[in-house]
CSV table of C-alpha atoms and ligand atoms in Angstrom, one decimal:
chain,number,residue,atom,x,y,z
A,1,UNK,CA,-19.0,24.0,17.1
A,2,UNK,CA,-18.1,20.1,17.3
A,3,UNK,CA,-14.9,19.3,15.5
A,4,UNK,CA,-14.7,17.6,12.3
A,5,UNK,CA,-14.5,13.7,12.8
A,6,UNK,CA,-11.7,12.6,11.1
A,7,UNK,CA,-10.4,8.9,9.6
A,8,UNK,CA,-6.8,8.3,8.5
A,9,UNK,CA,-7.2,5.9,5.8
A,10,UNK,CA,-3.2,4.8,5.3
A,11,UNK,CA,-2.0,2.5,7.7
A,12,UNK,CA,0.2,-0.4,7.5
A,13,UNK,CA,0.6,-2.9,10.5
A,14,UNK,CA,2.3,-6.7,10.7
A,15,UNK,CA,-0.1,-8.2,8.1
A,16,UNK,CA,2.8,-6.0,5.4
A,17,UNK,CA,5.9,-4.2,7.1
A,18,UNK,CA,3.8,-2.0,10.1
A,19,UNK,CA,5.3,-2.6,13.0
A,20,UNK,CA,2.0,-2.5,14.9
A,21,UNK,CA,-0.1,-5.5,15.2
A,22,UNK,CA,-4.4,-4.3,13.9
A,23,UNK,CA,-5.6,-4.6,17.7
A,24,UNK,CA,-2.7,-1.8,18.5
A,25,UNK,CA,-3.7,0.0,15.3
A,26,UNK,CA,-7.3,0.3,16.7
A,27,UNK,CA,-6.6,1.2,20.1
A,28,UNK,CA,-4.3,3.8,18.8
A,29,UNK,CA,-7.1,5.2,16.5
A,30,UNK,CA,-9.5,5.2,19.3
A,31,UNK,CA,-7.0,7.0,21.7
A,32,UNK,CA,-6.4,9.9,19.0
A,33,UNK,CA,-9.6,10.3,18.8
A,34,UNK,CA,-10.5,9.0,15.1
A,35,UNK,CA,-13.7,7.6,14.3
A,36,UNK,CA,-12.5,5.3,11.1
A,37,UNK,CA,-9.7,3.7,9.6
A,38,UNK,CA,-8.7,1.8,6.6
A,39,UNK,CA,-5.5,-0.6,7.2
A,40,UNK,CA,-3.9,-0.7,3.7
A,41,UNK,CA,-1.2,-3.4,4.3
A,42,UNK,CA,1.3,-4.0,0.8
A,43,UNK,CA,-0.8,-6.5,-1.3
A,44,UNK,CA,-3.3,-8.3,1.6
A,45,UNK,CA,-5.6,-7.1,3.5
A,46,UNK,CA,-5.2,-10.3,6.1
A,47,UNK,CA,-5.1,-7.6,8.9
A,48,UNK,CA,-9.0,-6.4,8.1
A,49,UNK,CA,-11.0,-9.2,10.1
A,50,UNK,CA,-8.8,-8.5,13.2
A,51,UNK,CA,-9.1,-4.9,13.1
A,52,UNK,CA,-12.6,-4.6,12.7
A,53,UNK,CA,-13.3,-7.5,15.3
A,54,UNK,CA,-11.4,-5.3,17.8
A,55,UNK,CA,-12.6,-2.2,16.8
A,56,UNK,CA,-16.2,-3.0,16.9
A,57,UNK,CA,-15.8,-2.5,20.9
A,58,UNK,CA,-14.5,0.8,20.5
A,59,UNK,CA,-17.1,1.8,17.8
A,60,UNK,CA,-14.2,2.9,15.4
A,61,UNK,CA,-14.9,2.2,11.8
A,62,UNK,CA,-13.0,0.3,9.5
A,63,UNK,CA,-12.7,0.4,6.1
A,64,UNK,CA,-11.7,-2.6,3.7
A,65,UNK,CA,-8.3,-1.1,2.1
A,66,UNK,CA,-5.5,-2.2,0.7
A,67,UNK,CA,-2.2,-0.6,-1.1
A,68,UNK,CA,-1.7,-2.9,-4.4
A,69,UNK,CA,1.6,-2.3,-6.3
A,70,UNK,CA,1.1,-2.4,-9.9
A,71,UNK,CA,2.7,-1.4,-12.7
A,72,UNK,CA,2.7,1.7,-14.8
A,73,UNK,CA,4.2,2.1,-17.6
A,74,UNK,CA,6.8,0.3,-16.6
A,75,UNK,CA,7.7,1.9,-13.4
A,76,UNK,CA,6.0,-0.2,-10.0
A,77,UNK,CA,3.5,2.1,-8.1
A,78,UNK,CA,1.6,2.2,-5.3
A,79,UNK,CA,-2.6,1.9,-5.9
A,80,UNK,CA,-5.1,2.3,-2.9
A,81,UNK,CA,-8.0,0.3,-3.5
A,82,UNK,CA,-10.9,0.5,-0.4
A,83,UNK,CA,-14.1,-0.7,0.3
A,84,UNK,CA,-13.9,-3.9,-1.7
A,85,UNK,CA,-15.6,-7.0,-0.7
A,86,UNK,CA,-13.5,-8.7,1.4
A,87,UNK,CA,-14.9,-12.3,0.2
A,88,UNK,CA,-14.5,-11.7,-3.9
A,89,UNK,CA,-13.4,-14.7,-5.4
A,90,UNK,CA,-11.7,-12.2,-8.1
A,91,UNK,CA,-10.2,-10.4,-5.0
A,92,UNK,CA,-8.7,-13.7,-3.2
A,93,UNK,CA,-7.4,-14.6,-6.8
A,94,UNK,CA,-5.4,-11.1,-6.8
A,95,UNK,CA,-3.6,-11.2,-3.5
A,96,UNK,CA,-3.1,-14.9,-4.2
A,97,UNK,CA,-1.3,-13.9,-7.6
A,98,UNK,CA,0.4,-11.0,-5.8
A,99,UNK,CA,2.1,-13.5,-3.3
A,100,UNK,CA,3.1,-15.8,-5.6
A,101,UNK,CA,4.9,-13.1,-7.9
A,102,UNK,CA,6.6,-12.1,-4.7
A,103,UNK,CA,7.7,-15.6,-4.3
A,104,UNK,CA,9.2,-16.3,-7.4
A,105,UNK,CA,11.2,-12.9,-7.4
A,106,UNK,CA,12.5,-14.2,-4.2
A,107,UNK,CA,13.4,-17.4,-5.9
A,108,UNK,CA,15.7,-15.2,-8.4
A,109,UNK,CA,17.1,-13.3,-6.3
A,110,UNK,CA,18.2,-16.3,-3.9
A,111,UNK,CA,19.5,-17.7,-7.2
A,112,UNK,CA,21.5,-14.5,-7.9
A,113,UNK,CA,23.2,-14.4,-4.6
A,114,UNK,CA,23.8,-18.4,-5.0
A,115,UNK,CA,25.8,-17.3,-7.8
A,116,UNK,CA,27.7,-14.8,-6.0
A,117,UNK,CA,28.3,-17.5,-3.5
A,118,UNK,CA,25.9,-17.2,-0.7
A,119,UNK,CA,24.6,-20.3,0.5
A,120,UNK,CA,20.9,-19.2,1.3
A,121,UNK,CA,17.6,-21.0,0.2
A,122,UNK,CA,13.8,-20.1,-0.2
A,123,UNK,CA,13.1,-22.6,3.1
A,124,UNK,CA,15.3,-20.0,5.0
A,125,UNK,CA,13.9,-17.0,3.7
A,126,UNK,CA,10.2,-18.4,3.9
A,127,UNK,CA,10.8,-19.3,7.9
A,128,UNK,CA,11.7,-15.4,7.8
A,129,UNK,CA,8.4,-14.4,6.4
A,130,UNK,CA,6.0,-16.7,8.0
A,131,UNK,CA,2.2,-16.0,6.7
A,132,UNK,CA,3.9,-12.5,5.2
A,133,UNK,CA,4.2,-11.7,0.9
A,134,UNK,CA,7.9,-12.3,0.9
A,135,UNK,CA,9.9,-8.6,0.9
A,136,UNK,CA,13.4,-8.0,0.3
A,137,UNK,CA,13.5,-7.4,4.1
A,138,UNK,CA,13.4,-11.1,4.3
A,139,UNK,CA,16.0,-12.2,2.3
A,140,UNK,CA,18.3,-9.1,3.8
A,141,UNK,CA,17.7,-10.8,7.4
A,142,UNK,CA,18.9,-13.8,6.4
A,143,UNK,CA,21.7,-12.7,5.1
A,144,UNK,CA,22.5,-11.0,8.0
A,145,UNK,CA,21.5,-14.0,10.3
A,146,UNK,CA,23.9,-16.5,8.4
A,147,UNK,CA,26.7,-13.9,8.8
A,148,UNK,CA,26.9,-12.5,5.3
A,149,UNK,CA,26.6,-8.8,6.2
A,150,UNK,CA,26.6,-6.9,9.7
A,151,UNK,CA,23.7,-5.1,9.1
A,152,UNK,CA,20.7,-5.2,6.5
A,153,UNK,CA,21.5,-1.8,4.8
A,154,UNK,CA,25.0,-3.5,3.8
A,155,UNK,CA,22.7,-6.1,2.0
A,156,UNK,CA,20.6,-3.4,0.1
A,157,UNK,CA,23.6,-1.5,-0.6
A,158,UNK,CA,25.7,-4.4,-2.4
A,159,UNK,CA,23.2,-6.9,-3.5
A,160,UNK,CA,19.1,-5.9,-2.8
A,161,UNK,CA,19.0,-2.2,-3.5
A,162,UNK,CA,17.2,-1.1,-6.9
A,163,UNK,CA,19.7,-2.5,-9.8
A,164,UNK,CA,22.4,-4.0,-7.1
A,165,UNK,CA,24.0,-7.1,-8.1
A,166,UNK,CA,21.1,-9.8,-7.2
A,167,UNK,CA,18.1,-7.2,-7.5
A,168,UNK,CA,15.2,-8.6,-9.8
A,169,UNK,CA,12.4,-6.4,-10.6
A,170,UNK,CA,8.8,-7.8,-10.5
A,171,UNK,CA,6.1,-7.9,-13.0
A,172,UNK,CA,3.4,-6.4,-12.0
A,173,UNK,CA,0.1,-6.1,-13.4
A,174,UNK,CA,-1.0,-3.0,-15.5
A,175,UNK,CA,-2.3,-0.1,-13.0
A,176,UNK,CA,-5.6,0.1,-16.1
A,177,UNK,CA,-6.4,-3.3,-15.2
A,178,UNK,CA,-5.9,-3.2,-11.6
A,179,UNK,CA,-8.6,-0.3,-11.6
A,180,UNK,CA,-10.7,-2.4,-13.6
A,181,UNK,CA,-10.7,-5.4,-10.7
A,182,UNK,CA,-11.2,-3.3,-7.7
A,183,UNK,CA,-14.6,-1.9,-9.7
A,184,UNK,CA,-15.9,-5.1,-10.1
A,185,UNK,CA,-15.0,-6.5,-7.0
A,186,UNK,CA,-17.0,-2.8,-5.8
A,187,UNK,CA,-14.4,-1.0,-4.5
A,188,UNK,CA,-12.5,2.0,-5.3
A,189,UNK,CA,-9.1,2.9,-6.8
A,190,UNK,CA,-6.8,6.2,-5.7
A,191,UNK,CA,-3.5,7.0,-6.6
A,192,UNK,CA,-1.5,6.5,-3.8
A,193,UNK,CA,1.1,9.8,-3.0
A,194,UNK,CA,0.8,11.2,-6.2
A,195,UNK,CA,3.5,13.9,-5.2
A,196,UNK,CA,6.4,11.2,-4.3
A,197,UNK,CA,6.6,10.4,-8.6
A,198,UNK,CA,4.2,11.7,-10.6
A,199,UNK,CA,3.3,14.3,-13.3
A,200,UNK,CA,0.8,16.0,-14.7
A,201,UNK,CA,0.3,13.5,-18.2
A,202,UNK,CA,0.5,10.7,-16.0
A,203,UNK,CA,-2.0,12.0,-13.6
A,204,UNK,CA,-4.3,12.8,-16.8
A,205,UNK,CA,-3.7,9.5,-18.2
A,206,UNK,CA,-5.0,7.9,-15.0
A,207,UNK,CA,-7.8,9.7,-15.0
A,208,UNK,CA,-8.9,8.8,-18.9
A,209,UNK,CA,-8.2,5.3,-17.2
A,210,UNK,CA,-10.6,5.9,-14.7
A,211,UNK,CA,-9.4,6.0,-11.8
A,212,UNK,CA,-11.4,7.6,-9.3
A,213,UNK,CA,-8.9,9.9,-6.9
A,214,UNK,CA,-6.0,10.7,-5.6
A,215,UNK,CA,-4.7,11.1,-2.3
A,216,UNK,CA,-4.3,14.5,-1.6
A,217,UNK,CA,-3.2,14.7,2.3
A,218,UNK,CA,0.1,12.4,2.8
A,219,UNK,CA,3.4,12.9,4.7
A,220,UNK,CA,5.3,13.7,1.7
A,221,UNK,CA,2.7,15.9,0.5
A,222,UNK,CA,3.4,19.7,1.6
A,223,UNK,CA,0.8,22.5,1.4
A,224,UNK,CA,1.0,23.7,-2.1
A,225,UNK,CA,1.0,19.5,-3.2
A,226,UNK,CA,-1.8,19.3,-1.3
A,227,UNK,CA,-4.0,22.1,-2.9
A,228,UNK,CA,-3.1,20.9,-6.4
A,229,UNK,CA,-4.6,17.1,-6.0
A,230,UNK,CA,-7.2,18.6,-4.3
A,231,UNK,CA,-7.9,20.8,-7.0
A,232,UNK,CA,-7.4,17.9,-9.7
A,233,UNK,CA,-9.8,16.3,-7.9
A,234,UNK,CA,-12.9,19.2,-7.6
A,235,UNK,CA,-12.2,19.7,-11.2
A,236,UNK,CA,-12.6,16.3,-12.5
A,237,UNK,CA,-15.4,15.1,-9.8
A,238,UNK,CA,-12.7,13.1,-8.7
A,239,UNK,CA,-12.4,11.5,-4.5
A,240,UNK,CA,-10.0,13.0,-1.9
A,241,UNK,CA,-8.5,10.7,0.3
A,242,UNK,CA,-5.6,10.6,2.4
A,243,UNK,CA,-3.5,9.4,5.9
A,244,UNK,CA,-0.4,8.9,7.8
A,245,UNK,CA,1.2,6.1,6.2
A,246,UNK,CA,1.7,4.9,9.1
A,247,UNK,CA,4.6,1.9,10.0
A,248,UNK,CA,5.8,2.8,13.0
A,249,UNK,CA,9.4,2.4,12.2
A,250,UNK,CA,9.9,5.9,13.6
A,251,UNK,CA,9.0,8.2,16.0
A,252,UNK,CA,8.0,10.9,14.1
A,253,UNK,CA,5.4,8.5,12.6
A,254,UNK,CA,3.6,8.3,15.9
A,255,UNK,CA,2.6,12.1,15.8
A,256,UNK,CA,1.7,11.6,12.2
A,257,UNK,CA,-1.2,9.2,12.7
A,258,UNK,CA,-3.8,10.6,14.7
A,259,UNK,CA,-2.6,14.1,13.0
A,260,UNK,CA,-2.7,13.7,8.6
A,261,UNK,CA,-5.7,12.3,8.3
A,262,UNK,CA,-8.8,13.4,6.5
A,263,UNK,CA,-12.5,14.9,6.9
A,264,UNK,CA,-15.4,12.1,7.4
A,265,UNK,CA,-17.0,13.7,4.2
A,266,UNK,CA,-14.3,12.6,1.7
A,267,UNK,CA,-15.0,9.3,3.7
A,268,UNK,CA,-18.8,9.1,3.3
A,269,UNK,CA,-18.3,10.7,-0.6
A,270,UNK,CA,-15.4,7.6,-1.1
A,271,UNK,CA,-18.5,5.3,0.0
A,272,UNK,CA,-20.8,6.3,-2.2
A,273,UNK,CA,-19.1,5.8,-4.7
A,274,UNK,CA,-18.3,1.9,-3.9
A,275,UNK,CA,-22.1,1.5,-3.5
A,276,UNK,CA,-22.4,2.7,-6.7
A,277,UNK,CA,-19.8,-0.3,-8.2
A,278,UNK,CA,-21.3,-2.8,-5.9
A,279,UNK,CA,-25.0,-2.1,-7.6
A,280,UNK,CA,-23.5,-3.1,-11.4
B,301,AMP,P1,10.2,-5.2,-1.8
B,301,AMP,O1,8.8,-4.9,-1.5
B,301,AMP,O2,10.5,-6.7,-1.7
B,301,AMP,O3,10.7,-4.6,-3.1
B,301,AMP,O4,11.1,-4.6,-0.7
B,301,AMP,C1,10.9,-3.2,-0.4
B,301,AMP,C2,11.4,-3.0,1.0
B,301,AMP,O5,12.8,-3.2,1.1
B,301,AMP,C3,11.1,-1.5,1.4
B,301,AMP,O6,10.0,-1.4,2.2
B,301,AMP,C4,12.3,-1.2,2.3
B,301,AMP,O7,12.0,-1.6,3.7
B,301,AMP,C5,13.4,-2.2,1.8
B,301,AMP,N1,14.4,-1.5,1.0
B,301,AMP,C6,14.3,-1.3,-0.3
B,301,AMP,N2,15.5,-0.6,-0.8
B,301,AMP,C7,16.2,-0.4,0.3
B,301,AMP,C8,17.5,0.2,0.6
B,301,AMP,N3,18.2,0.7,-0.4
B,301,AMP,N4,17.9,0.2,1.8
B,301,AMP,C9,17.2,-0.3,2.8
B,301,AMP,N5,16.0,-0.9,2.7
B,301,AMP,C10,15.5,-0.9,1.5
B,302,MN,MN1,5.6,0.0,3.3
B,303,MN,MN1,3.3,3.6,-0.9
B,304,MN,MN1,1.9,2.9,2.3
């Protein structure tokens, strides 16, 4: 019997923090022996038109994905929205608005480490990030560059981290109406890693807010994790995704992709479903 084609539809590559550029996502894919994948870069999906130009060679598939952070109830989180169309105006509008939150967090945090006496300005931080949504990476670099701190996991510790001295949280939009925009623009929404921070009333709130999965089969995601979102989702009618997460940071990453990835059913079932927003 032929095995199973399988996708791994959680990638990241330079278009967010991946350390892999699309064209080395693709090859990679095609040299594991995947037939699709969906690059979900942090808020853009500016790495799509490259990957599928390359991968059109290698007859690998890809899938228009993202990973949006949102927010719910006030706690940020990680939505997966896929097969969108790329063009939306609505869509554009989104990852426009995503940068530019991104951009004026940066601008309060460069004013909170102005005020503990740094001299370090958006120009320098923007040079950093080129094309890229401004991270906290970016402002940690420079810091380091200018001489402030050795290394960038001194920055995180004393200034960046969660609640350090200079952090400043961003606003982002309610995960309900996040859902909402990915429908109309005819894509999908799934919960990304459901078993890195949530519980069960959150995970039945999301789905009286329609969302329309959760991905079952991720890294942090052990055996018993994986059989209760994939239960969640049978019982509700709900789609199974999943992937690798890939960034490439490490070397253990490498033997993930290729590896956690998931059966082209889910895939053709996830599909189906975005035809089905696309038609309204
Ligand atoms: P941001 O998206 O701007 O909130 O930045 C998130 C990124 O900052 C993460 O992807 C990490 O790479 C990095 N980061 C966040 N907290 C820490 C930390 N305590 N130590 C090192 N890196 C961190
Ligand atoms: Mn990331
Ligand atoms: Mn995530
Ligand atoms: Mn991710």
């Amino acid at each position: 019997m032929a095995p199973v084609p399988k996708a791994d539809l959680h990638i990241h590559t330079t278009a967010s923090d991946g350390r892999s550029t699309p064209e080395t996502i693709i090859d990679k894919a095609a040299e594991k022996g995947l037939y699709a994948v969906a690059i979900t870069d942090h808020d853009t999906y500016a790495g799509f038109h490259r990957a599928r130009a390359h991968a059109a060679d290698l007859g690998i598939e890809v899938i228009p994905g993202m990973e949006i952070t949102c927010d719910y109830r006030g706690r940020e989180c990680h939505m997966l929205a896929y097969g969108f169309d790329i063009g939306n105006p609505e869509m554009v509008n989104f990852v426009q608005r995503q940068k530019i939150r991104r951009n004026k967090r940066a601008q309060k945090m460069i004013s909170n480490l102005n005020k503990l006496g740094f001299d370090i300005s958006l120009d320098e931080v923007t040079a950093e990030s080129g094309t890229l949504n401004i991270s906290r990476n970016h402002l940690a670099a420079v810091m380091v560059s200018k001489g402030y701190a050795t290394h960038k996991k001194m920055v995180f510790n004393k200034y960046l981290g969660d609640h350090a001295t200079a952090y400043f949280k961003t606003e982002y939009e309610q995960i309900e109406d996040v859902i909402k925009l990915v429908h109309r623009c005819g894509g999908v929404a799934i919960l990304a890693h459901p078993g890195l921070y949530f519980v069960d009333e959150d995970i039945n709130f999301l789905i009286k807010a329609n969302i329309d999965g959760f991905e079952c089969i991720h890294p942090s995601h052990n055996f018993a994790l994986q059989k209760k979102y994939i239960q969640i989702c049978d019982d509700n009618r709900l789609l199974k995704t999943g992937g690798s997460d890939f960034h490439g940071h490490q070397n253990s990453q490498h033997t993930l992709f290729g590896t956690v990835a998931v059966e082209k059913s889910w895939v053709d079932r996830m599909l189906e479903v975005c035809q089905q927003f696309k038609k309204h």
